[in-house]
Short mmCIF file of C-alpha atoms and ligand atoms in Angstrom, two decimals:
data_model
loop_
_atom_site.label_atom_id
_atom_site.label_comp_id
_atom_site.label_asym_id
_atom_site.label_seq_id
_atom_site.Cartn_x
_atom_site.Cartn_y
_atom_site.Cartn_z
CA MET D 284 96.36 109.28 71.12
CA SER D 285 96.03 106.09 73.13
CA THR D 286 99.11 105.11 75.12
CA SER D 287 100.14 101.62 76.11
CA VAL D 288 102.95 100.98 78.53
CA ILE D 289 105.08 97.88 77.96
CA ILE D 290 107.29 96.86 80.88
CA LEU D 291 110.13 94.40 80.30
CA ALA D 292 110.44 92.22 83.37
CA ALA D 293 111.31 88.75 82.14
CA GLY D 294 114.99 88.72 83.08
CA LYS D 295 116.14 86.53 85.93
CA GLY D 296 118.54 88.93 87.53
CA THR D 297 121.19 86.28 88.15
CA ARG D 298 123.60 88.80 89.62
CA MET D 299 121.25 89.60 92.51
CA ARG D 300 121.97 86.07 93.82
CA SER D 301 118.50 85.90 95.27
CA SER D 302 115.57 83.50 95.25
CA LEU D 303 113.36 86.53 94.70
CA PRO D 304 112.91 87.65 91.06
CA LYS D 305 114.87 90.85 90.48
CA VAL D 306 111.84 93.03 89.79
CA LEU D 307 110.46 92.11 93.23
CA GLN D 308 113.55 93.35 95.08
CA PRO D 309 112.55 96.40 97.11
CA LEU D 310 113.67 99.97 96.56
CA ALA D 311 112.39 102.36 99.23
CA GLY D 312 110.17 99.57 100.53
CA ARG D 313 108.41 98.87 97.23
CA PRO D 314 109.29 96.26 94.58
CA LEU D 315 111.26 97.66 91.64
CA LEU D 316 108.42 96.78 89.28
CA GLY D 317 105.95 98.47 91.64
CA HIS D 318 107.68 101.81 91.10
CA VAL D 319 107.41 101.42 87.33
CA ILE D 320 103.72 100.40 87.48
CA GLU D 321 103.00 103.37 89.76
CA THR D 322 104.59 105.77 87.29
CA ALA D 323 102.73 104.16 84.37
CA LYS D 324 99.47 104.68 86.28
CA LYS D 325 100.25 108.37 86.80
CA LEU D 326 100.59 108.73 83.02
CA GLN D 327 97.05 107.41 82.71
CA ALA D 328 98.12 104.82 80.20
CA ASP D 329 95.24 102.97 78.56
CA ASN D 330 96.85 99.63 79.30
CA ILE D 331 99.94 98.37 81.09
CA ILE D 332 101.45 95.25 79.60
CA THR D 333 104.10 93.50 81.65
CA ILE D 334 106.34 90.85 80.14
CA TYR D 335 107.22 88.22 82.67
CA GLY D 336 109.37 85.12 82.55
CA HIS D 337 111.37 84.16 85.59
CA GLY D 338 109.39 83.82 88.83
CA GLY D 339 106.19 84.56 86.91
CA ASN D 340 103.65 83.55 89.52
CA LEU D 341 105.45 85.35 92.30
CA VAL D 342 105.54 88.50 90.23
CA GLN D 343 101.88 88.29 89.21
CA ASN D 344 100.69 87.56 92.74
CA GLU D 345 102.53 90.60 94.05
CA PHE D 346 100.58 92.80 91.62
CA ALA D 347 97.29 90.90 91.60
CA HIS D 348 95.46 94.07 92.70
CA GLU D 349 96.75 96.12 89.75
CA HIS D 350 95.17 96.41 86.31
CA VAL D 351 98.10 94.88 84.49
CA GLN D 352 98.03 92.68 81.41
CA TRP D 353 100.58 89.87 81.73
CA VAL D 354 102.37 88.40 78.74
CA GLU D 355 104.74 85.50 79.18
CA GLN D 356 108.11 85.37 77.49
CA ALA D 357 108.97 81.77 78.25
CA GLU D 358 112.47 81.98 76.79
CA GLN D 359 114.52 85.16 77.07
CA LEU D 360 115.69 85.62 73.49
CA GLY D 361 116.39 89.34 73.81
CA THR D 362 114.68 92.68 74.37
CA GLY D 363 113.26 92.75 70.85
CA HIS D 364 111.79 89.30 71.28
CA ALA D 365 110.31 90.39 74.61
CA VAL D 366 108.37 93.24 73.03
CA LYS D 367 107.41 91.01 70.10
CA VAL D 368 105.52 88.62 72.39
CA THR D 369 103.21 91.52 73.32
CA LEU D 370 102.09 92.10 69.70
CA PRO D 371 98.99 89.87 69.98
CA VAL D 372 97.65 92.15 72.74
CA LEU D 373 99.15 95.46 71.62
CA PRO D 374 96.61 97.81 69.96
CA LYS D 375 97.21 98.49 66.27
CA ASP D 376 97.20 102.26 66.70
CA GLY D 377 98.34 104.67 69.39
CA GLN D 378 101.81 104.59 70.88
CA ALA D 379 103.71 102.48 73.36
CA LEU D 380 106.11 103.52 76.06
CA ILE D 381 108.64 100.76 76.58
CA LEU D 382 110.10 100.65 80.10
CA SER D 383 112.28 98.28 82.09
CA GLY D 384 111.10 96.66 85.29
CA ASP D 385 114.60 97.09 86.70
CA VAL D 386 114.83 100.83 86.02
CA PRO D 387 112.51 101.91 88.82
CA CYS D 388 113.08 105.66 89.18
CA ILE D 389 112.05 106.87 85.75
CA SER D 390 109.85 109.89 86.36
CA GLN D 391 106.50 110.92 85.01
CA GLN D 392 108.00 114.22 83.76
CA THR D 393 110.73 112.53 81.71
CA LEU D 394 108.21 110.13 80.19
CA GLN D 395 105.84 112.98 79.41
CA LYS D 396 108.69 114.76 77.60
CA LEU D 397 109.39 111.55 75.67
CA LEU D 398 105.73 111.11 74.73
CA ASP D 399 105.57 114.69 73.45
CA ALA D 400 108.80 114.35 71.46
CA ALA D 401 107.87 111.01 69.90
CA GLN D 402 104.36 112.07 68.95
CA HIS D 403 105.67 113.92 65.90
CA THR D 404 108.33 111.44 64.81
CA GLY D 405 106.79 108.05 65.63
CA ILE D 406 109.82 107.00 67.66
CA GLY D 407 111.80 108.51 70.51
CA LEU D 408 114.40 107.45 73.07
CA VAL D 409 115.63 108.56 76.44
CA THR D 410 119.39 108.94 76.15
CA LEU D 411 122.05 110.11 78.54
CA THR D 412 125.67 111.14 78.25
CA LEU D 413 127.92 109.37 80.73
CA PRO D 414 131.60 109.80 81.53
CA ASP D 415 131.97 106.01 81.36
CA ALA D 416 129.56 104.47 78.87
CA SER D 417 131.03 100.98 78.75
CA GLY D 418 128.53 98.14 78.69
CA TYR D 419 125.70 100.25 77.32
CA GLY D 420 124.24 100.50 73.84
CA ARG D 421 125.71 103.60 72.15
CA ILE D 422 123.76 106.25 70.26
CA VAL D 423 125.27 106.70 66.83
CA ARG D 424 124.54 110.13 65.34
CA LYS D 425 125.30 111.74 61.97
CA ASN D 426 125.02 115.51 61.71
CA GLY D 427 123.40 115.42 65.12
CA LYS D 428 120.66 113.02 64.02
CA ILE D 429 120.31 109.56 65.51
CA GLN D 430 121.20 106.80 63.03
CA ALA D 431 121.36 103.65 65.12
CA ILE D 432 122.02 102.06 68.50
CA VAL D 433 125.05 99.81 68.64
CA GLU D 434 125.42 97.42 71.57
CA HIS D 435 128.75 97.56 73.39
CA LYS D 436 129.60 94.00 72.34
CA ASP D 437 128.92 94.79 68.67
CA ALA D 438 130.55 98.22 68.65
CA SER D 439 133.76 99.17 66.86
CA ASP D 440 136.58 100.77 68.87
CA GLU D 441 135.54 104.11 67.44
CA GLN D 442 131.87 103.59 68.44
CA ARG D 443 132.97 102.61 71.94
CA GLN D 444 134.28 106.17 72.37
CA ILE D 445 130.68 107.44 72.18
CA LYS D 446 129.48 108.67 75.55
CA GLU D 447 125.79 108.97 74.73
CA ILE D 448 123.97 105.82 75.80
CA ASN D 449 120.63 104.14 75.24
CA THR D 450 118.80 104.04 78.57
CA GLY D 451 116.43 101.32 77.33
CA ILE D 452 113.39 103.59 77.49
CA TYR D 453 111.51 104.18 74.26
CA CYS D 454 108.30 105.54 72.83
CA VAL D 455 107.22 103.98 69.54
CA SER D 456 104.08 104.05 67.44
CA ASN D 457 102.23 100.75 67.80
CA ALA D 458 101.76 100.48 64.04
CA LYS D 459 105.53 100.58 63.59
CA LEU D 460 106.12 97.98 66.30
CA HIS D 461 103.69 95.67 64.51
CA GLU D 462 105.58 96.30 61.28
CA TRP D 463 109.18 96.14 62.53
CA LEU D 464 109.36 93.53 65.30
CA PRO D 465 108.60 90.46 63.12
CA ASN D 466 111.62 91.46 61.00
CA LEU D 467 114.24 91.53 63.77
CA SER D 468 117.18 89.22 63.35
CA ASN D 469 119.51 87.76 65.94
CA SER D 470 122.71 87.85 63.94
CA ASN D 471 124.80 89.84 66.38
CA ALA D 472 127.46 89.32 69.03
CA GLN D 473 124.97 88.00 71.60
CA GLY D 474 122.70 86.02 69.27
CA GLU D 475 119.73 87.96 70.66
CA TYR D 476 116.82 89.78 69.11
CA TYR D 477 117.74 93.36 69.95
CA LEU D 478 114.95 95.89 70.41
CA THR D 479 117.58 98.52 69.66
CA ASP D 480 117.57 97.47 65.99
CA ILE D 481 114.23 99.26 65.49
CA VAL D 482 116.17 102.52 65.42
CA ALA D 483 117.98 101.57 62.20
CA MET D 484 114.63 100.32 60.82
CA ALA D 485 113.08 103.71 61.55
CA ILE D 486 115.90 105.46 59.72
CA ALA D 487 115.46 103.07 56.76
CA ASP D 488 111.77 104.05 56.72
CA GLY D 489 112.79 107.73 56.54
CA LEU D 490 111.66 108.55 60.08
CA GLU D 491 113.49 110.88 62.39
CA VAL D 492 114.32 109.47 65.84
CA ALA D 493 113.62 111.91 68.66
CA SER D 494 115.58 111.87 71.91
CA VAL D 495 115.15 113.40 75.34
CA GLU D 496 117.36 113.44 78.41
CA PRO D 497 116.05 112.46 81.85
CA GLU D 498 115.38 115.25 84.36
CA ARG D 499 117.79 113.54 86.80
CA ALA D 500 120.48 111.00 85.93
CA PHE D 501 119.47 108.41 88.57
CA GLU D 502 116.07 108.04 86.90
CA VAL D 503 117.56 105.82 84.22
CA GLU D 504 119.86 103.79 86.44
CA GLY D 505 119.19 100.08 86.21
CA VAL D 506 119.61 97.52 88.98
CA ASN D 507 121.57 94.38 88.23
CA ASP D 508 123.16 93.52 91.58
CA ARG D 509 122.84 94.42 95.23
CA VAL D 510 125.62 96.99 95.05
CA GLN D 511 123.67 98.93 92.42
CA LEU D 512 120.45 98.42 94.37
CA ALA D 513 121.97 99.96 97.51
CA ALA D 514 123.51 102.82 95.53
CA LEU D 515 120.20 103.62 93.84
CA GLU D 516 118.36 103.38 97.17
CA ARG D 517 120.64 106.12 98.55
CA GLU D 518 120.22 108.31 95.46
CA PHE D 519 116.47 107.94 95.62
CA GLN D 520 116.44 108.68 99.36
CA THR D 521 118.61 111.75 98.86
CA TYR D 522 116.16 112.97 96.23
CA GLN D 523 113.13 112.37 98.49
CA ALA D 524 114.89 114.07 101.39
CA LYS D 525 115.56 117.09 99.20
CA LEU D 526 111.89 117.32 98.22
CA LEU D 527 110.90 117.25 101.90
CA MET D 528 113.45 119.91 102.81
CA GLN D 529 112.13 122.06 99.97
CA GLN D 530 108.71 121.73 101.62
CA GLY D 531 110.18 123.10 104.85
CA VAL D 532 111.07 119.95 106.77
CA HIS D 533 114.13 120.24 108.98
CA LEU D 534 116.03 117.01 108.41
CA ILE D 535 118.97 117.04 110.78
CA ASP D 536 120.92 114.83 108.36
CA PRO D 537 119.33 113.94 105.02
CA SER D 538 121.85 111.13 104.51
CA ARG D 539 120.44 109.38 107.57
CA PHE D 540 116.76 109.51 106.65
CA ASP D 541 114.64 106.88 104.93
CA LEU D 542 111.19 107.32 103.48
CA ARG D 543 109.59 104.11 102.26
CA GLY D 544 106.26 105.48 101.13
CA GLN D 545 104.62 108.89 101.33
CA LEU D 546 104.97 111.59 103.95
CA THR D 547 102.72 114.63 104.02
CA VAL D 548 103.99 117.46 106.20
CA GLY D 549 102.97 120.75 107.78
CA GLN D 550 105.45 123.51 108.54
CA ASP D 551 108.61 123.24 110.63
CA VAL D 552 108.53 119.51 111.08
CA ARG D 553 111.85 118.41 112.54
CA ILE D 554 113.23 114.92 112.04
CA ASP D 555 116.37 113.75 113.79
CA ILE D 556 118.75 111.13 112.42
CA ASN D 557 118.06 107.50 111.49
CA VAL D 558 114.31 107.83 111.31
CA ILE D 559 112.42 105.45 108.99
CA ILE D 560 109.01 106.50 107.68
CA GLU D 561 106.93 103.79 105.98
CA GLY D 562 103.62 103.60 104.14
CA ASP D 563 101.40 106.67 104.30
CA CYS D 564 102.24 109.10 107.08
CA ALA D 565 101.23 112.68 107.79
CA PHE D 566 102.87 115.05 110.31
CA GLY D 567 101.30 118.37 111.31
CA ASP D 568 103.07 121.67 112.00
CA ASN D 569 105.99 121.61 114.45
CA VAL D 570 105.97 117.85 114.92
CA GLU D 571 109.35 116.64 116.18
CA ILE D 572 110.59 113.10 115.67
CA GLY D 573 113.54 111.97 117.73
CA ALA D 574 116.41 109.82 116.54
CA GLY D 575 115.87 106.22 115.56
CA CYS D 576 112.07 106.22 115.36
CA VAL D 577 110.27 103.88 112.93
CA ILE D 578 106.87 105.26 111.94
CA LYS D 579 104.47 103.48 109.62
CA ASN D 580 101.01 104.44 108.34
CA THR D 581 100.58 106.96 111.14
CA THR D 582 99.11 110.44 111.40
CA ILE D 583 100.63 112.80 113.96
CA ALA D 584 98.93 116.14 114.63
CA ALA D 585 100.61 119.50 115.18
CA GLY D 586 102.98 120.17 118.05
CA THR D 587 103.53 116.56 119.06
CA LYS D 588 107.02 115.54 120.18
CA VAL D 589 108.19 112.00 119.78
CA GLN D 590 111.34 111.11 121.67
CA PRO D 591 113.98 108.70 120.35
CA TYR D 592 113.49 105.03 119.48
CA SER D 593 109.73 104.96 119.38
CA VAL D 594 107.97 102.58 116.97
CA PHE D 595 104.51 103.33 115.57
CA ASP D 596 102.32 101.30 113.25
CA SER D 597 98.90 102.40 112.06
CA ALA D 598 98.27 104.89 114.86
CA ILE D 599 96.51 108.23 115.04
CA VAL D 600 98.15 110.76 117.34
CA GLY D 601 96.60 114.05 118.45
CA GLU D 602 98.08 117.51 118.92
CA ASN D 603 100.72 118.43 121.48
CA THR D 604 101.18 114.91 122.75
CA GLN D 605 104.46 113.69 124.21
CA ILE D 606 105.59 110.21 123.32
CA GLY D 607 108.68 108.19 124.10
CA PRO D 608 111.49 107.51 124.39
CA PHE D 609 110.99 103.79 123.61
CA SER D 610 107.21 103.89 123.16
CA ARG D 611 105.29 101.53 120.93
CA LEU D 612 102.01 102.37 119.22
CA ARG D 613 100.44 99.41 117.48
CA PRO D 614 97.52 99.27 115.03
CA GLY D 615 94.42 100.99 116.32
CA ALA D 616 96.21 103.19 118.86
CA LYS D 617 94.34 106.48 118.95
CA LEU D 618 95.70 109.25 121.15
CA ALA D 619 93.74 112.45 121.74
CA ASP D 620 95.44 115.82 122.19
CA GLU D 621 97.95 116.38 125.02
CA VAL D 622 98.32 112.72 125.87
CA HIS D 623 101.61 111.54 127.40
CA ILE D 624 102.94 108.08 126.56
CA GLY D 625 106.28 107.32 128.14
CA ASN D 626 109.04 104.76 128.00
CA PHE D 627 108.20 101.09 127.52
CA VAL D 628 104.52 101.79 127.10
CA GLU D 629 102.70 99.75 124.44
CA VAL D 630 99.30 100.84 123.16
CA LYS D 631 97.24 98.58 120.88
CA ASN D 632 93.72 99.07 119.57
CA SER D 633 93.00 101.57 122.31
CA SER D 634 91.85 105.14 122.53
CA ILE D 635 93.39 107.47 125.09
CA GLY D 636 91.44 110.63 125.96
CA LEU D 637 92.50 114.25 126.19
CA GLY D 638 95.45 114.83 128.52
CA SER D 639 95.62 111.28 129.90
CA LYS D 640 99.01 109.89 130.83
CA ALA D 641 100.69 106.51 130.84
CA ASN D 642 104.29 107.39 131.47
CA HIS D 643 106.08 104.18 132.35
CA PHE D 644 106.09 100.42 131.62
CA THR D 645 102.48 99.84 130.66
CA TYR D 646 100.39 97.74 128.28
CA LEU D 647 97.10 99.20 127.12
CA GLY D 648 95.36 96.75 124.77
CA ASP D 649 91.70 96.93 123.68
CA ALA D 650 91.16 99.76 126.14
CA GLU D 651 89.21 102.98 126.18
CA VAL D 652 90.67 105.59 128.49
CA GLY D 653 88.79 108.84 129.11
CA ALA D 654 90.23 112.32 129.59
CA GLY D 655 92.59 113.40 132.34
CA SER D 656 93.29 109.92 133.69
CA ASN D 657 96.60 108.74 135.04
CA ILE D 658 97.74 105.21 134.37
CA GLY D 659 100.46 104.32 136.88
CA ALA D 660 103.75 102.67 136.09
CA GLY D 661 103.51 98.98 135.30
CA THR D 662 99.76 98.91 134.67
CA ILE D 663 98.63 96.03 132.47
CA THR D 664 95.27 95.60 130.79
CA CYS D 665 94.81 91.80 130.80
CA ASN D 666 92.84 91.71 127.56
CA TYR D 667 93.40 88.09 126.56
CA ASP D 668 92.26 84.89 128.27
CA GLY D 669 94.17 82.67 125.88
CA ALA D 670 91.28 82.47 123.43
CA ASN D 671 89.34 85.73 123.43
CA LYS D 672 90.06 89.43 123.69
CA PHE D 673 88.12 91.69 126.06
CA LYS D 674 87.84 95.41 126.65
CA THR D 675 88.97 97.56 129.52
CA ILE D 676 87.09 100.81 129.94
CA ILE D 677 88.58 103.54 132.12
CA GLY D 678 86.62 106.75 132.65
CA ASP D 679 87.70 110.38 132.98
CA ALA D 680 90.02 111.55 135.77
CA ALA D 681 90.65 108.00 136.97
CA PHE D 682 93.85 107.10 138.81
CA ILE D 683 95.31 103.63 138.34
CA GLY D 684 97.98 102.90 140.93
CA SER D 685 101.29 101.44 139.88
CA ASN D 686 101.66 97.78 139.07
CA SER D 687 97.95 97.10 138.68
CA SER D 688 96.41 94.40 136.53
CA LEU D 689 93.03 95.25 135.06
CA VAL D 690 91.45 91.92 134.08
CA ALA D 691 89.12 92.55 131.14
CA PRO D 692 86.25 92.82 130.63
CA VAL D 693 86.31 95.45 133.35
CA LYS D 694 85.23 99.04 133.80
CA ILE D 695 86.86 101.70 136.00
CA GLY D 696 84.52 104.65 136.61
CA ASN D 697 85.08 108.41 136.35
CA GLY D 698 87.21 109.71 139.20
CA ALA D 699 87.80 106.16 140.46
CA THR D 700 91.07 105.16 142.09
CA VAL D 701 92.79 101.80 142.00
CA GLY D 702 95.36 101.16 144.73
CA ALA D 703 98.86 100.19 143.66
CA GLY D 704 99.48 96.51 143.11
CA SER D 705 95.82 95.60 142.69
CA THR D 706 94.45 92.88 140.43
CA ILE D 707 91.07 94.28 139.47
CA THR D 708 88.51 91.73 138.25
CA ARG D 709 85.27 93.56 139.03
CA ASP D 710 84.02 96.96 137.87
CA VAL D 711 84.93 99.96 140.00
CA ALA D 712 82.17 102.58 140.24
CA ASP D 713 82.67 106.35 139.80
CA ASN D 714 84.70 108.05 142.51
CA CYS D 715 85.38 104.81 144.46
CA LEU D 716 88.68 103.45 145.67
CA ALA D 717 89.38 99.80 144.92
CA VAL D 718 92.32 98.03 146.46
CA GLU D 719 92.93 94.35 146.02
CA ARG D 720 95.94 93.11 147.94
CA SER D 721 96.51 91.28 151.20
CA LYS D 722 96.98 93.22 154.37
CA GLN D 723 100.64 93.94 155.10
CA PHE D 724 102.11 91.37 157.46
CA VAL D 725 104.46 92.73 160.16
CA LYS D 726 106.72 90.82 162.51
CA GLU D 727 108.55 92.97 165.00
CA ASP D 728 112.24 92.43 165.77
CA TYR D 729 112.54 89.97 162.97
CA PRO D 730 115.72 87.88 163.26
CA ARG D 731 117.05 87.83 159.70
CA PRO D 732 118.95 84.59 158.87
CA GLN D 733 122.70 85.02 159.47
CA LYS D 734 125.63 83.44 157.67
CA ILE D 735 127.42 81.00 159.94
CA LYS D 736 131.21 81.44 159.90
CA LYS D 737 133.08 78.16 159.46
C1 LIG P 956 119.76 97.01 77.02
C2 LIG P 956 119.93 97.69 75.65
C3 LIG P 956 121.09 98.68 75.69
C4 LIG P 956 120.90 99.66 76.82
C5 LIG P 956 120.67 98.95 78.12
C6 LIG P 956 120.27 99.95 79.18
C7 LIG P 956 119.21 96.00 74.04
C8 LIG P 956 119.66 95.03 73.01
N1 LIG P 956 120.16 96.68 74.66
O1 LIG P 956 120.94 96.25 77.20
O2 LIG P 956 121.18 99.36 74.45
O3 LIG P 956 122.03 100.52 76.89
O4 LIG P 956 119.60 98.00 78.02
O5 LIG P 956 120.25 99.34 80.44
O6 LIG P 956 118.02 96.16 74.26
N2 LIG P 956 114.55 91.44 79.11
C9 LIG P 956 113.45 90.65 78.89
N3 LIG P 956 113.54 89.62 78.01
C10 LIG P 956 114.68 89.34 77.33
C11 LIG P 956 115.80 90.17 77.56
C12 LIG P 956 115.70 91.20 78.45
O7 LIG P 956 112.39 90.85 79.49
O8 LIG P 956 114.67 88.39 76.55
C13 LIG P 956 114.44 92.56 80.06
C14 LIG P 956 115.37 92.43 81.22
O9 LIG P 956 114.75 91.75 82.29
C15 LIG P 956 115.64 93.89 81.57
C16 LIG P 956 115.54 94.60 80.21
O10 LIG P 956 114.82 93.74 79.39
O11 LIG P 956 114.64 94.41 82.42
C17 LIG P 956 116.90 94.92 79.61
O12 LIG P 956 117.58 93.72 79.35
P1 LIG P 956 119.13 93.55 79.59
O13 LIG P 956 119.52 92.17 79.25
O14 LIG P 956 119.51 94.07 80.91
O15 LIG P 956 119.68 94.51 78.43
P2 LIG P 956 121.11 95.10 78.34
O16 LIG P 956 122.04 94.09 77.78
O17 LIG P 956 121.49 95.76 79.59
CA1 LIG P 957 120.63 95.82 81.82
#
């Protein structure tokens, strides 16, 4: 059966008090709506229809790269009205999963369960029993069978005692949506067209309404304000941390770990506190990440140890390297095995060969460093003349003395040595020593200026 996904995302999200539309607020580094679209894609839905209203262009631009069909709901007249505006593009057969753009953590497994359950009945809901159900639509059952959903504002005192709530996630046959939605009325406490009224319509048509519970309660939590957003962020992070620990990662404290993307891991990876992982990262066996590191779109091979407060973006790091504390790897940094990068060393768009070391206060930009070379403290590759970028090439087993400036384009040969404090503007051939500094001036018995007592 063909499956369409309908995502409700037209609400303004007034309570966020933000200029950004609610569905663009980030959870784990990705917009709320992005999580829902990602899950819809995993279900291999035939089409994903998103209903937008507030901040429409912003929302569409954010997802311009996705195969999403956009339907505008210019006026927010209720959830039923929202789904109704999709009817002109909704296929006549198959089934639709109806999701909310502000309920980001709904899982593929729960939705699969819902799809399976609703296939036989034509309509199914995700429901949940909560200790405090106030505010939610309540599931009214008779002899265990669902009869209706009653919104909190329309519910009787007796109905308000019901703890089973409507999570706002449904699976409905498209044919029925085409039949029912034009008949919704807005004569209720809020004067809105309620999508929830389709449940009573299904019962009137003699259908049974299936229900499933989510695998995990936080999956159906919605975000209305920043307090809920922060709470859900923590729950989602706790869940991700648990998955990583189940894969064998040693998280020193899972409550102080943030993953904003995907992390692939080998065995016995150890991650200290307050580490943030972003984008797509992969860590090999026995990788250790010190406290406070921020690592984005980076691959780190087995046995590498990263000391605290290092920041990496789009780097590739070899095996058994030692990095940090306070090291920065910028896009295009490529470290071979056994490299050492120390404190206050920045590497950008540069490859560093096997076993080479830059241990202190150094900038390596647009450089190629061979194997076994030593880059002294305070070395700077001067790669930029204010308009253009140039390359510095350093061979194998070279030794760059401390506080040297290598003015690119320039090439330092294999086994070459640069004396400390040199400004190198011309190539240095293999095995040569280049020193560029004035001869040391000496004045014997120098009379240092004295303070004159008044
Ligand atoms: C809805 C359900 C309620 C359920 C609750 C779960 C109805 C009538 N009620 O209530 O049973 O317990 O969700 O959170 O459906 N939206 C639009 N266009 C509109 C109105 C809403 O796109 O005209 C979107 C919102 O942006 C949001 C979603 O639909 O993503 C839910 O709307 P909301 O107003 O939050 O519904 P609730 O009153 O919470
Ligand atoms: Ca809501």
